[in-house]
């Protein structure tokens, strides 16, 4: 950028150079820790991408993945309501299932967080995470039930995010947002936490030290949804101006814009294939994007009301789940784009959905103050099958 030069008129009316201002940076320069993190992520993402591509080109593994995807789609058609628990006196706004073990976490409007056994939905630990409304909860990627240590993180309308152990002890508080936190997400390695907020920023935190590594500001509208890619090379965020942004985690640069929604984006997720992105929101649609082609490949007219949550099943990414304020959860094939199943049991708005792919379990939560568990009907097709 050219330096800015200031001029003043002298008594003769001529223009003389008065001073020269130093160049200004129109971006936030990251700290040294962020630079080290980005260099580390560049090496890791290359290694993980190489492994993923080798798997995709191995015919035996490709066959195994196709079979696993087909099996999950068959199971998706046979999901039925197996258990429902009254979670609290207030609406349940988010739920999260552990990657390892048997824990599901829920957060409530009144600031309460509860850890449950995902096999029977019975409570393990309940704690007051925040004094005001909880906005999101995420279980740590490496958390295993029965092992003491870091377990989950929560975000709140008080503008903070917090990290908790499995006994409800507060391990860290992440402060910096000037408005309420919308969503949080753990980095796949679990060493960083990302937050989005109505203060029009997204931030990246060191999980252990609670240090703010990145502040991305200057956005036109509130940043709402957030997700990481499996190779840890990029992330995607959704804003309330109906635009999605893709960010390179190795350089910090904005590398692509997702446009097409006509109302705010409320949910995003990235499939395990490393390039398929789902965005959903208030326009009742869910869009699928192929970032190799940098375009939307399909638009699902998914629900009759806003879509509050969307996620891929976590093993193969062949099935997409959407939850909506129309009171339903729907499962979609990402190859044929057909609706595999519609889960109806909530009496009102569905606010969250989570999946435990290895166990073929789906969890949903909503404004009817309940948490529901859906499993495969082993006796037959069941009432919810198409």
mmCIF file of C-alpha atoms in Angstrom:
data_model
loop_
_atom_site.group_PDB
_atom_site.id
_atom_site.type_symbol
_atom_site.label_atom_id
_atom_site.label_comp_id
_atom_site.label_asym_id
_atom_site.label_seq_id
_atom_site.Cartn_x
_atom_site.Cartn_y
_atom_site.Cartn_z
ATOM 1 C CA UNK A 1 0.000 0.000 0.000
ATOM 2 C CA UNK A 2 1.313 3.488 -0.873
ATOM 3 C CA UNK A 3 2.060 5.743 2.116
ATOM 4 C CA UNK A 4 -0.453 8.476 2.774
ATOM 5 C CA UNK A 5 0.918 11.973 2.154
ATOM 6 C CA UNK A 6 -0.616 15.056 3.784
ATOM 7 C CA UNK A 7 -0.453 18.511 2.146
ATOM 8 C CA UNK A 8 -0.947 22.063 3.384
ATOM 9 C CA UNK A 9 -1.275 25.337 1.470
ATOM 10 C CA UNK A 10 1.299 28.040 2.119
ATOM 11 C CA UNK A 11 0.676 31.806 1.963
ATOM 12 C CA UNK A 12 1.211 31.758 -1.819
ATOM 13 C CA UNK A 13 -1.478 29.122 -2.274
ATOM 14 C CA UNK A 14 0.940 26.431 -3.374
ATOM 15 C CA UNK A 15 0.820 22.871 -2.081
ATOM 16 C CA UNK A 16 3.726 21.748 0.044
ATOM 17 C CA UNK A 17 4.349 18.328 1.488
ATOM 18 C CA UNK A 18 3.853 18.487 5.210
ATOM 19 C CA UNK A 19 4.535 14.923 6.314
ATOM 20 C CA UNK A 20 4.392 11.323 5.282
ATOM 21 C CA UNK A 21 2.466 8.821 7.426
ATOM 22 C CA UNK A 22 3.850 5.297 7.842
ATOM 23 C CA UNK A 23 2.024 2.534 5.943
ATOM 24 C CA UNK A 24 -1.055 1.120 7.717
ATOM 25 C CA UNK A 25 -1.982 -2.545 7.966
ATOM 26 C CA UNK A 26 -5.620 -3.236 7.190
ATOM 27 C CA UNK A 27 -5.530 -6.657 8.843
ATOM 28 C CA UNK A 28 -4.696 -8.061 12.268
ATOM 29 C CA UNK A 29 -1.164 -9.422 12.462
ATOM 30 C CA UNK A 30 -1.223 -12.752 14.281
ATOM 31 C CA UNK A 31 0.916 -13.515 17.297
ATOM 32 C CA UNK A 32 4.034 -15.686 17.157
ATOM 33 C CA UNK A 33 2.092 -18.654 18.530
ATOM 34 C CA UNK A 34 -0.340 -18.393 15.623
ATOM 35 C CA UNK A 35 2.541 -18.441 13.140
ATOM 36 C CA UNK A 36 3.955 -21.580 14.722
ATOM 37 C CA UNK A 37 0.518 -23.160 14.736
ATOM 38 C CA UNK A 38 -0.003 -22.415 11.040
ATOM 39 C CA UNK A 39 3.359 -23.913 10.082
ATOM 40 C CA UNK A 40 2.546 -27.013 12.094
ATOM 41 C CA UNK A 41 -0.900 -27.280 10.497
ATOM 42 C CA UNK A 42 0.630 -26.985 7.020
ATOM 43 C CA UNK A 43 2.791 -30.062 7.643
ATOM 44 C CA UNK A 44 -0.005 -32.015 9.313
ATOM 45 C CA UNK A 45 -2.589 -31.212 6.653
ATOM 46 C CA UNK A 46 -0.249 -32.404 3.888
ATOM 47 C CA UNK A 47 0.334 -35.684 5.695
ATOM 48 C CA UNK A 48 -3.360 -36.262 6.361
ATOM 49 C CA UNK A 49 -4.378 -35.300 2.845
ATOM 50 C CA UNK A 50 -1.797 -37.730 1.439
ATOM 51 C CA UNK A 51 -3.206 -40.533 3.585
ATOM 52 C CA UNK A 52 -6.774 -39.726 2.563
ATOM 53 C CA UNK A 53 -5.924 -39.668 -1.142
ATOM 54 C CA UNK A 54 -4.049 -42.976 -0.849
ATOM 55 C CA UNK A 55 -7.162 -44.491 0.730
ATOM 56 C CA UNK A 56 -9.354 -43.098 -2.035
ATOM 57 C CA UNK A 57 -7.125 -44.611 -4.734
ATOM 58 C CA UNK A 58 -6.886 -48.012 -3.041
ATOM 59 C CA UNK A 59 -9.549 -50.167 -4.705
ATOM 60 C CA UNK A 60 -10.038 -52.451 -1.722
ATOM 61 C CA UNK A 61 -10.566 -49.529 0.639
ATOM 62 C CA UNK A 62 -12.867 -47.840 -1.837
ATOM 63 C CA UNK A 63 -14.967 -51.006 -1.955
ATOM 64 C CA UNK A 64 -15.035 -51.203 1.847
ATOM 65 C CA UNK A 65 -16.110 -47.551 2.052
ATOM 66 C CA UNK A 66 -18.880 -48.037 -0.500
ATOM 67 C CA UNK A 67 -20.135 -51.049 1.454
ATOM 68 C CA UNK A 68 -20.013 -49.133 4.736
ATOM 69 C CA UNK A 69 -21.848 -46.204 3.158
ATOM 70 C CA UNK A 70 -24.531 -48.495 1.763
ATOM 71 C CA UNK A 71 -24.918 -50.165 5.159
ATOM 72 C CA UNK A 72 -25.387 -46.845 6.940
ATOM 73 C CA UNK A 73 -27.977 -45.776 4.382
ATOM 74 C CA UNK A 74 -29.858 -49.044 4.998
ATOM 75 C CA UNK A 75 -29.707 -48.399 8.734
ATOM 76 C CA UNK A 76 -30.848 -44.813 8.207
ATOM 77 C CA UNK A 77 -34.049 -46.055 6.585
ATOM 78 C CA UNK A 78 -34.782 -48.196 9.633
ATOM 79 C CA UNK A 79 -34.216 -45.670 12.411
ATOM 80 C CA UNK A 80 -37.015 -45.524 14.973
ATOM 81 C CA UNK A 81 -37.489 -43.715 18.254
ATOM 82 C CA UNK A 82 -35.984 -45.898 20.969
ATOM 83 C CA UNK A 83 -35.890 -43.605 24.008
ATOM 84 C CA UNK A 84 -36.960 -40.125 25.042
ATOM 85 C CA UNK A 85 -35.973 -38.267 28.193
ATOM 86 C CA UNK A 86 -37.316 -35.014 29.590
ATOM 87 C CA UNK A 87 -34.038 -33.146 29.689
ATOM 88 C CA UNK A 88 -34.971 -30.057 31.679
ATOM 89 C CA UNK A 89 -37.569 -27.403 32.424
ATOM 90 C CA UNK A 90 -36.268 -25.232 29.564
ATOM 91 C CA UNK A 91 -35.633 -25.940 25.873
ATOM 92 C CA UNK A 92 -32.594 -28.022 24.941
ATOM 93 C CA UNK A 93 -30.690 -25.983 22.347
ATOM 94 C CA UNK A 94 -27.688 -28.157 21.439
ATOM 95 C CA UNK A 95 -26.398 -31.706 21.806
ATOM 96 C CA UNK A 96 -23.067 -33.378 21.030
ATOM 97 C CA UNK A 97 -22.006 -37.039 20.917
ATOM 98 C CA UNK A 98 -18.515 -38.202 21.845
ATOM 99 C CA UNK A 99 -16.277 -39.615 19.133
ATOM 100 C CA UNK A 100 -14.937 -42.263 21.507
ATOM 101 C CA UNK A 101 -17.012 -43.805 24.284
ATOM 102 C CA UNK A 102 -20.648 -43.430 25.213
ATOM 103 C CA UNK A 103 -21.316 -39.831 26.248
ATOM 104 C CA UNK A 104 -23.774 -37.304 24.890
ATOM 105 C CA UNK A 105 -23.820 -33.708 26.150
ATOM 106 C CA UNK A 106 -26.734 -31.269 26.144
ATOM 107 C CA UNK A 107 -26.965 -27.569 26.947
ATOM 108 C CA UNK A 108 -30.054 -25.736 28.115
ATOM 109 C CA UNK A 109 -31.374 -22.197 27.774
ATOM 110 C CA UNK A 110 -30.885 -21.551 31.485
ATOM 111 C CA UNK A 111 -27.103 -22.092 31.241
ATOM 112 C CA UNK A 112 -27.087 -25.687 32.453
ATOM 113 C CA UNK A 113 -25.001 -28.412 30.811
ATOM 114 C CA UNK A 114 -25.583 -32.116 31.319
ATOM 115 C CA UNK A 115 -23.451 -35.143 30.434
ATOM 116 C CA UNK A 116 -25.458 -38.307 29.774
ATOM 117 C CA UNK A 117 -24.866 -41.962 29.042
ATOM 118 C CA UNK A 118 -25.827 -42.245 25.399
ATOM 119 C CA UNK A 119 -27.013 -45.841 25.885
ATOM 120 C CA UNK A 120 -29.836 -44.985 28.271
ATOM 121 C CA UNK A 121 -29.777 -41.144 28.331
ATOM 122 C CA UNK A 122 -29.390 -41.142 32.095
ATOM 123 C CA UNK A 123 -27.519 -38.181 33.547
ATOM 124 C CA UNK A 124 -23.914 -38.565 34.634
ATOM 125 C CA UNK A 125 -23.014 -34.998 35.551
ATOM 126 C CA UNK A 126 -25.032 -31.779 35.646
ATOM 127 C CA UNK A 127 -23.440 -28.388 36.200
ATOM 128 C CA UNK A 128 -24.281 -24.710 35.831
ATOM 129 C CA UNK A 129 -21.998 -23.765 32.954
ATOM 130 C CA UNK A 130 -23.115 -20.142 32.604
ATOM 131 C CA UNK A 131 -25.365 -17.703 34.429
ATOM 132 C CA UNK A 132 -27.260 -16.926 31.217
ATOM 133 C CA UNK A 133 -28.312 -18.895 28.132
ATOM 134 C CA UNK A 134 -26.032 -21.614 26.749
ATOM 135 C CA UNK A 135 -25.636 -21.374 22.978
ATOM 136 C CA UNK A 136 -23.560 -24.463 22.158
ATOM 137 C CA UNK A 137 -21.794 -27.491 23.621
ATOM 138 C CA UNK A 138 -19.086 -29.677 22.113
ATOM 139 C CA UNK A 139 -17.430 -32.806 23.497
ATOM 140 C CA UNK A 140 -13.641 -32.854 23.178
ATOM 141 C CA UNK A 141 -12.490 -35.066 20.251
ATOM 142 C CA UNK A 142 -10.310 -37.271 22.460
ATOM 143 C CA UNK A 143 -12.629 -37.560 25.453
ATOM 144 C CA UNK A 144 -13.344 -41.118 26.575
ATOM 145 C CA UNK A 145 -16.047 -41.851 29.140
ATOM 146 C CA UNK A 146 -14.773 -43.084 32.481
ATOM 147 C CA UNK A 147 -11.457 -41.243 32.191
ATOM 148 C CA UNK A 148 -11.023 -38.127 34.299
ATOM 149 C CA UNK A 149 -9.927 -35.065 32.373
ATOM 150 C CA UNK A 150 -11.049 -32.473 29.803
ATOM 151 C CA UNK A 151 -14.478 -33.374 28.523
ATOM 152 C CA UNK A 152 -16.446 -30.590 26.836
ATOM 153 C CA UNK A 153 -16.684 -26.901 25.999
ATOM 154 C CA UNK A 154 -19.667 -24.562 26.092
ATOM 155 C CA UNK A 155 -20.461 -21.179 24.552
ATOM 156 C CA UNK A 156 -22.897 -18.671 25.981
ATOM 157 C CA UNK A 157 -24.838 -15.455 25.524
ATOM 158 C CA UNK A 158 -22.529 -13.938 28.139
ATOM 159 C CA UNK A 159 -19.861 -13.685 25.432
ATOM 160 C CA UNK A 160 -17.587 -16.383 26.838
ATOM 161 C CA UNK A 161 -16.715 -19.982 26.107
ATOM 162 C CA UNK A 162 -15.635 -22.385 28.842
ATOM 163 C CA UNK A 163 -13.917 -25.777 29.042
ATOM 164 C CA UNK A 164 -15.018 -28.420 31.533
ATOM 165 C CA UNK A 165 -13.865 -31.731 32.945
ATOM 166 C CA UNK A 166 -16.163 -34.740 33.264
ATOM 167 C CA UNK A 167 -17.067 -33.782 36.844
ATOM 168 C CA UNK A 168 -18.254 -30.301 35.935
ATOM 169 C CA UNK A 169 -15.079 -28.489 36.963
ATOM 170 C CA UNK A 170 -14.197 -25.345 35.015
ATOM 171 C CA UNK A 171 -10.759 -25.773 33.410
ATOM 172 C CA UNK A 172 -10.582 -22.571 31.373
ATOM 173 C CA UNK A 173 -12.605 -19.515 30.336
ATOM 174 C CA UNK A 174 -12.148 -17.903 26.925
ATOM 175 C CA UNK A 175 -12.942 -14.186 27.126
ATOM 176 C CA UNK A 176 -12.791 -11.565 24.407
ATOM 177 C CA UNK A 177 -16.061 -11.422 22.474
ATOM 178 C CA UNK A 178 -18.021 -8.189 22.799
ATOM 179 C CA UNK A 179 -21.387 -9.871 22.140
ATOM 180 C CA UNK A 180 -22.951 -13.280 22.633
ATOM 181 C CA UNK A 181 -21.211 -16.400 21.348
ATOM 182 C CA UNK A 182 -23.122 -18.195 18.596
ATOM 183 C CA UNK A 183 -21.240 -21.480 18.001
ATOM 184 C CA UNK A 184 -18.043 -23.230 19.075
ATOM 185 C CA UNK A 185 -15.980 -26.018 17.520
ATOM 186 C CA UNK A 186 -12.931 -27.991 18.582
ATOM 187 C CA UNK A 187 -10.111 -28.344 16.107
ATOM 188 C CA UNK A 188 -9.941 -32.055 15.070
ATOM 189 C CA UNK A 189 -6.738 -32.449 17.116
ATOM 190 C CA UNK A 190 -8.439 -30.935 20.160
ATOM 191 C CA UNK A 191 -5.694 -28.409 20.921
ATOM 192 C CA UNK A 192 -7.596 -25.354 19.684
ATOM 193 C CA UNK A 193 -11.129 -24.042 20.094
ATOM 194 C CA UNK A 194 -12.875 -21.793 17.566
ATOM 195 C CA UNK A 195 -15.759 -19.472 18.431
ATOM 196 C CA UNK A 196 -18.138 -17.317 16.413
ATOM 197 C CA UNK A 197 -20.082 -14.378 17.746
ATOM 198 C CA UNK A 198 -22.670 -11.705 17.126
ATOM 199 C CA UNK A 199 -19.837 -9.162 17.503
ATOM 200 C CA UNK A 200 -19.017 -10.004 13.839
ATOM 201 C CA UNK A 201 -15.807 -11.858 14.650
ATOM 202 C CA UNK A 202 -14.502 -15.383 14.767
ATOM 203 C CA UNK A 203 -11.697 -16.291 17.125
ATOM 204 C CA UNK A 204 -9.253 -19.147 17.661
ATOM 205 C CA UNK A 205 -8.064 -20.047 21.159
ATOM 206 C CA UNK A 206 -5.350 -22.226 22.632
ATOM 207 C CA UNK A 207 -7.305 -24.819 24.584
ATOM 208 C CA UNK A 208 -4.770 -25.227 27.403
ATOM 209 C CA UNK A 209 -3.666 -21.637 27.990
ATOM 210 C CA UNK A 210 -6.927 -19.892 26.922
ATOM 211 C CA UNK A 211 -4.784 -17.481 24.887
ATOM 212 C CA UNK A 212 -6.452 -15.832 21.902
ATOM 213 C CA UNK A 213 -4.443 -16.835 18.819
ATOM 214 C CA UNK A 214 -6.598 -15.297 16.102
ATOM 215 C CA UNK A 215 -9.131 -12.489 15.913
ATOM 216 C CA UNK A 216 -10.791 -12.250 12.504
ATOM 217 C CA UNK A 217 -12.814 -9.056 12.404
ATOM 218 C CA UNK A 218 -14.103 -6.600 9.829
ATOM 219 C CA UNK A 219 -17.019 -8.813 8.740
ATOM 220 C CA UNK A 220 -20.288 -7.181 7.692
ATOM 221 C CA UNK A 221 -22.687 -9.359 9.703
ATOM 222 C CA UNK A 222 -22.620 -11.709 12.668
ATOM 223 C CA UNK A 223 -20.705 -14.956 12.186
ATOM 224 C CA UNK A 224 -22.897 -17.864 13.237
ATOM 225 C CA UNK A 225 -21.943 -21.369 12.063
ATOM 226 C CA UNK A 226 -18.494 -22.977 11.990
ATOM 227 C CA UNK A 227 -16.828 -26.275 11.013
ATOM 228 C CA UNK A 228 -13.319 -27.672 10.442
ATOM 229 C CA UNK A 229 -12.168 -29.836 7.544
ATOM 230 C CA UNK A 230 -10.815 -33.304 8.406
ATOM 231 C CA UNK A 231 -7.336 -32.622 6.962
ATOM 232 C CA UNK A 232 -7.148 -29.536 9.224
ATOM 233 C CA UNK A 233 -6.165 -27.421 6.213
ATOM 234 C CA UNK A 234 -9.245 -25.177 6.097
ATOM 235 C CA UNK A 235 -12.451 -24.250 7.892
ATOM 236 C CA UNK A 236 -15.809 -22.864 6.813
ATOM 237 C CA UNK A 237 -18.023 -20.298 8.518
ATOM 238 C CA UNK A 238 -21.596 -19.200 7.845
ATOM 239 C CA UNK A 239 -22.829 -15.678 8.428
ATOM 240 C CA UNK A 240 -26.190 -14.064 8.980
ATOM 241 C CA UNK A 241 -25.863 -12.241 5.645
ATOM 242 C CA UNK A 242 -26.447 -15.622 3.929
ATOM 243 C CA UNK A 243 -22.790 -15.966 2.853
ATOM 244 C CA UNK A 244 -20.355 -18.755 3.698
ATOM 245 C CA UNK A 245 -16.604 -18.169 3.834
ATOM 246 C CA UNK A 246 -13.838 -20.766 3.471
ATOM 247 C CA UNK A 247 -10.586 -20.006 5.332
ATOM 248 C CA UNK A 248 -7.142 -21.532 4.792
ATOM 249 C CA UNK A 249 -5.897 -22.459 8.271
ATOM 250 C CA UNK A 250 -2.282 -22.591 7.059
ATOM 251 C CA UNK A 251 -2.183 -18.975 5.884
ATOM 252 C CA UNK A 252 -5.247 -17.374 7.456
ATOM 253 C CA UNK A 253 -6.510 -16.242 4.062
ATOM 254 C CA UNK A 254 -10.060 -16.248 2.814
ATOM 255 C CA UNK A 255 -9.955 -18.597 -0.200
ATOM 256 C CA UNK A 256 -13.567 -19.022 -1.339
ATOM 257 C CA UNK A 257 -17.052 -17.594 -0.865
ATOM 258 C CA UNK A 258 -20.234 -19.676 -0.789
ATOM 259 C CA UNK A 259 -23.139 -17.666 -2.173
ATOM 260 C CA UNK A 260 -26.652 -18.809 -2.997
ATOM 261 C CA UNK A 261 -28.668 -18.759 0.212
ATOM 262 C CA UNK A 262 -31.204 -15.975 0.421
ATOM 263 C CA UNK A 263 -31.483 -15.921 4.217
ATOM 264 C CA UNK A 264 -29.022 -16.357 7.122
ATOM 265 C CA UNK A 265 -26.848 -19.486 7.274
ATOM 266 C CA UNK A 266 -27.374 -21.231 10.604
ATOM 267 C CA UNK A 267 -25.500 -24.521 10.145
ATOM 268 C CA UNK A 268 -22.417 -25.800 8.309
ATOM 269 C CA UNK A 269 -20.503 -29.073 8.244
ATOM 270 C CA UNK A 270 -17.717 -30.734 6.253
ATOM 271 C CA UNK A 271 -17.868 -34.378 5.131
ATOM 272 C CA UNK A 272 -15.096 -36.903 5.742
ATOM 273 C CA UNK A 273 -14.178 -36.883 2.038
ATOM 274 C CA UNK A 274 -12.492 -33.545 2.718
ATOM 275 C CA UNK A 275 -14.201 -31.473 0.041
ATOM 276 C CA UNK A 276 -18.003 -31.686 0.442
ATOM 277 C CA UNK A 277 -19.574 -28.897 2.492
ATOM 278 C CA UNK A 278 -23.180 -28.568 3.679
ATOM 279 C CA UNK A 279 -24.737 -25.193 4.504
ATOM 280 C CA UNK A 280 -28.284 -24.685 5.765
ATOM 281 C CA UNK A 281 -30.372 -21.899 7.227
ATOM 282 C CA UNK A 282 -33.471 -19.790 7.379
ATOM 283 C CA UNK A 283 -34.403 -20.245 3.700
ATOM 284 C CA UNK A 284 -35.467 -23.856 4.507
ATOM 285 C CA UNK A 285 -32.820 -25.299 2.159
ATOM 286 C CA UNK A 286 -29.586 -27.205 2.563
ATOM 287 C CA UNK A 287 -26.913 -26.686 -0.081
ATOM 288 C CA UNK A 288 -24.142 -29.156 -0.889
ATOM 289 C CA UNK A 289 -20.863 -27.735 -2.219
ATOM 290 C CA UNK A 290 -17.922 -29.445 -3.911
ATOM 291 C CA UNK A 291 -14.875 -27.347 -3.097
ATOM 292 C CA UNK A 292 -12.825 -29.097 -5.764
ATOM 293 C CA UNK A 293 -15.158 -27.563 -8.330
ATOM 294 C CA UNK A 294 -15.883 -24.509 -6.160
ATOM 295 C CA UNK A 295 -19.604 -24.659 -6.799
ATOM 296 C CA UNK A 296 -22.916 -25.783 -5.338
ATOM 297 C CA UNK A 297 -23.667 -29.268 -6.646
ATOM 298 C CA UNK A 298 -27.184 -29.658 -5.231
ATOM 299 C CA UNK A 299 -29.826 -27.770 -3.279
ATOM 300 C CA UNK A 300 -32.076 -29.798 -1.017
ATOM 301 C CA UNK A 301 -35.553 -28.302 -0.404
ATOM 302 C CA UNK A 302 -35.169 -29.930 2.952
ATOM 303 C CA UNK A 303 -37.845 -28.577 5.318
ATOM 304 C CA UNK A 304 -40.891 -26.365 5.636
ATOM 305 C CA UNK A 305 -39.235 -24.145 8.253
ATOM 306 C CA UNK A 306 -35.733 -22.935 9.088
ATOM 307 C CA UNK A 307 -32.985 -25.541 9.446
ATOM 308 C CA UNK A 308 -31.363 -25.267 12.864
ATOM 309 C CA UNK A 309 -28.668 -27.944 12.501
ATOM 310 C CA UNK A 310 -26.958 -30.027 9.830
ATOM 311 C CA UNK A 311 -24.248 -32.680 10.111
ATOM 312 C CA UNK A 312 -22.732 -35.529 8.147
ATOM 313 C CA UNK A 313 -22.505 -38.986 9.647
ATOM 314 C CA UNK A 314 -18.957 -39.110 10.888
ATOM 315 C CA UNK A 315 -17.480 -42.265 9.375
ATOM 316 C CA UNK A 316 -18.100 -42.097 5.616
ATOM 317 C CA UNK A 317 -19.986 -38.833 5.147
ATOM 318 C CA UNK A 318 -22.471 -40.519 2.822
ATOM 319 C CA UNK A 319 -25.510 -39.449 4.838
ATOM 320 C CA UNK A 320 -26.498 -35.925 5.818
ATOM 321 C CA UNK A 321 -28.788 -35.137 8.756
ATOM 322 C CA UNK A 322 -30.833 -31.948 9.057
ATOM 323 C CA UNK A 323 -32.967 -30.706 11.965
ATOM 324 C CA UNK A 324 -35.652 -28.082 11.595
ATOM 325 C CA UNK A 325 -38.154 -25.908 13.383
ATOM 326 C CA UNK A 326 -40.839 -27.853 11.482
ATOM 327 C CA UNK A 327 -40.429 -30.511 14.190
ATOM 328 C CA UNK A 328 -38.564 -33.133 12.138
ATOM 329 C CA UNK A 329 -35.115 -34.577 11.561
ATOM 330 C CA UNK A 330 -34.371 -35.835 8.063
ATOM 331 C CA UNK A 331 -31.629 -38.069 6.688
ATOM 332 C CA UNK A 332 -30.390 -37.586 3.120
ATOM 333 C CA UNK A 333 -28.202 -39.562 0.755
ATOM 334 C CA UNK A 334 -25.306 -37.442 -0.525
ATOM 335 C CA UNK A 335 -25.040 -39.564 -3.675
ATOM 336 C CA UNK A 336 -28.675 -39.716 -4.834
ATOM 337 C CA UNK A 337 -29.915 -36.731 -2.745
ATOM 338 C CA UNK A 338 -32.956 -38.802 -1.772
ATOM 339 C CA UNK A 339 -34.588 -38.458 1.638
ATOM 340 C CA UNK A 340 -33.849 -41.729 3.437
ATOM 341 C CA UNK A 341 -35.985 -41.147 6.518
ATOM 342 C CA UNK A 342 -38.009 -38.507 8.345
ATOM 343 C CA UNK A 343 -37.915 -38.715 12.136
ATOM 344 C CA UNK A 344 -41.039 -37.332 13.780
ATOM 345 C CA UNK A 345 -41.499 -37.321 17.527
ATOM 346 C CA UNK A 346 -40.737 -33.843 18.854
ATOM 347 C CA UNK A 347 -43.649 -31.648 19.860
ATOM 348 C CA UNK A 348 -42.307 -28.436 18.429
ATOM 349 C CA UNK A 349 -39.047 -27.046 17.096
ATOM 350 C CA UNK A 350 -36.011 -29.321 16.788
ATOM 351 C CA UNK A 351 -32.900 -27.357 17.730
ATOM 352 C CA UNK A 352 -30.085 -29.911 17.455
ATOM 353 C CA UNK A 353 -29.067 -33.261 16.028
ATOM 354 C CA UNK A 354 -25.987 -35.436 16.622
ATOM 355 C CA UNK A 355 -24.926 -38.806 15.263
ATOM 356 C CA UNK A 356 -22.811 -41.700 16.529
ATOM 357 C CA UNK A 357 -22.116 -43.395 13.212
ATOM 358 C CA UNK A 358 -20.212 -46.381 14.569
ATOM 359 C CA UNK A 359 -23.255 -47.335 16.642
ATOM 360 C CA UNK A 360 -25.883 -46.183 14.097
ATOM 361 C CA UNK A 361 -27.408 -43.881 16.712
ATOM 362 C CA UNK A 362 -28.973 -40.462 16.212
ATOM 363 C CA UNK A 363 -29.780 -37.961 18.970
ATOM 364 C CA UNK A 364 -32.123 -34.989 18.656
ATOM 365 C CA UNK A 365 -33.120 -32.227 21.050
ATOM 366 C CA UNK A 366 -35.623 -29.440 20.914
ATOM 367 C CA UNK A 367 -37.962 -26.884 22.381
ATOM 368 C CA UNK A 368 -40.175 -29.619 23.839
ATOM 369 C CA UNK A 369 -37.404 -29.898 26.500
ATOM 370 C CA UNK A 370 -36.555 -33.469 25.517
ATOM 371 C CA UNK A 371 -33.562 -35.448 24.272
ATOM 372 C CA UNK A 372 -34.432 -38.374 21.992
ATOM 373 C CA UNK A 373 -32.408 -41.368 20.902
ATOM 374 C CA UNK A 374 -33.056 -43.057 17.554
ATOM 375 C CA UNK A 375 -31.692 -46.497 16.737
ATOM 376 C CA UNK A 376 -32.077 -49.159 14.062
ATOM 377 C CA UNK A 377 -35.287 -51.162 14.231
ATOM 378 C CA UNK A 378 -34.016 -54.739 14.301
ATOM 379 C CA UNK A 379 -37.507 -56.201 14.038
ATOM 380 C CA UNK A 380 -38.409 -54.688 10.691
ATOM 381 C CA UNK A 381 -38.680 -51.489 8.767
ATOM 382 C CA UNK A 382 -40.499 -49.623 11.550
ATOM 383 C CA UNK A 383 -42.982 -46.760 11.366
ATOM 384 C CA UNK A 384 -40.447 -44.119 10.309
ATOM 385 C CA UNK A 385 -39.012 -45.948 7.322
ATOM 386 C CA UNK A 386 -39.819 -44.677 3.877
#
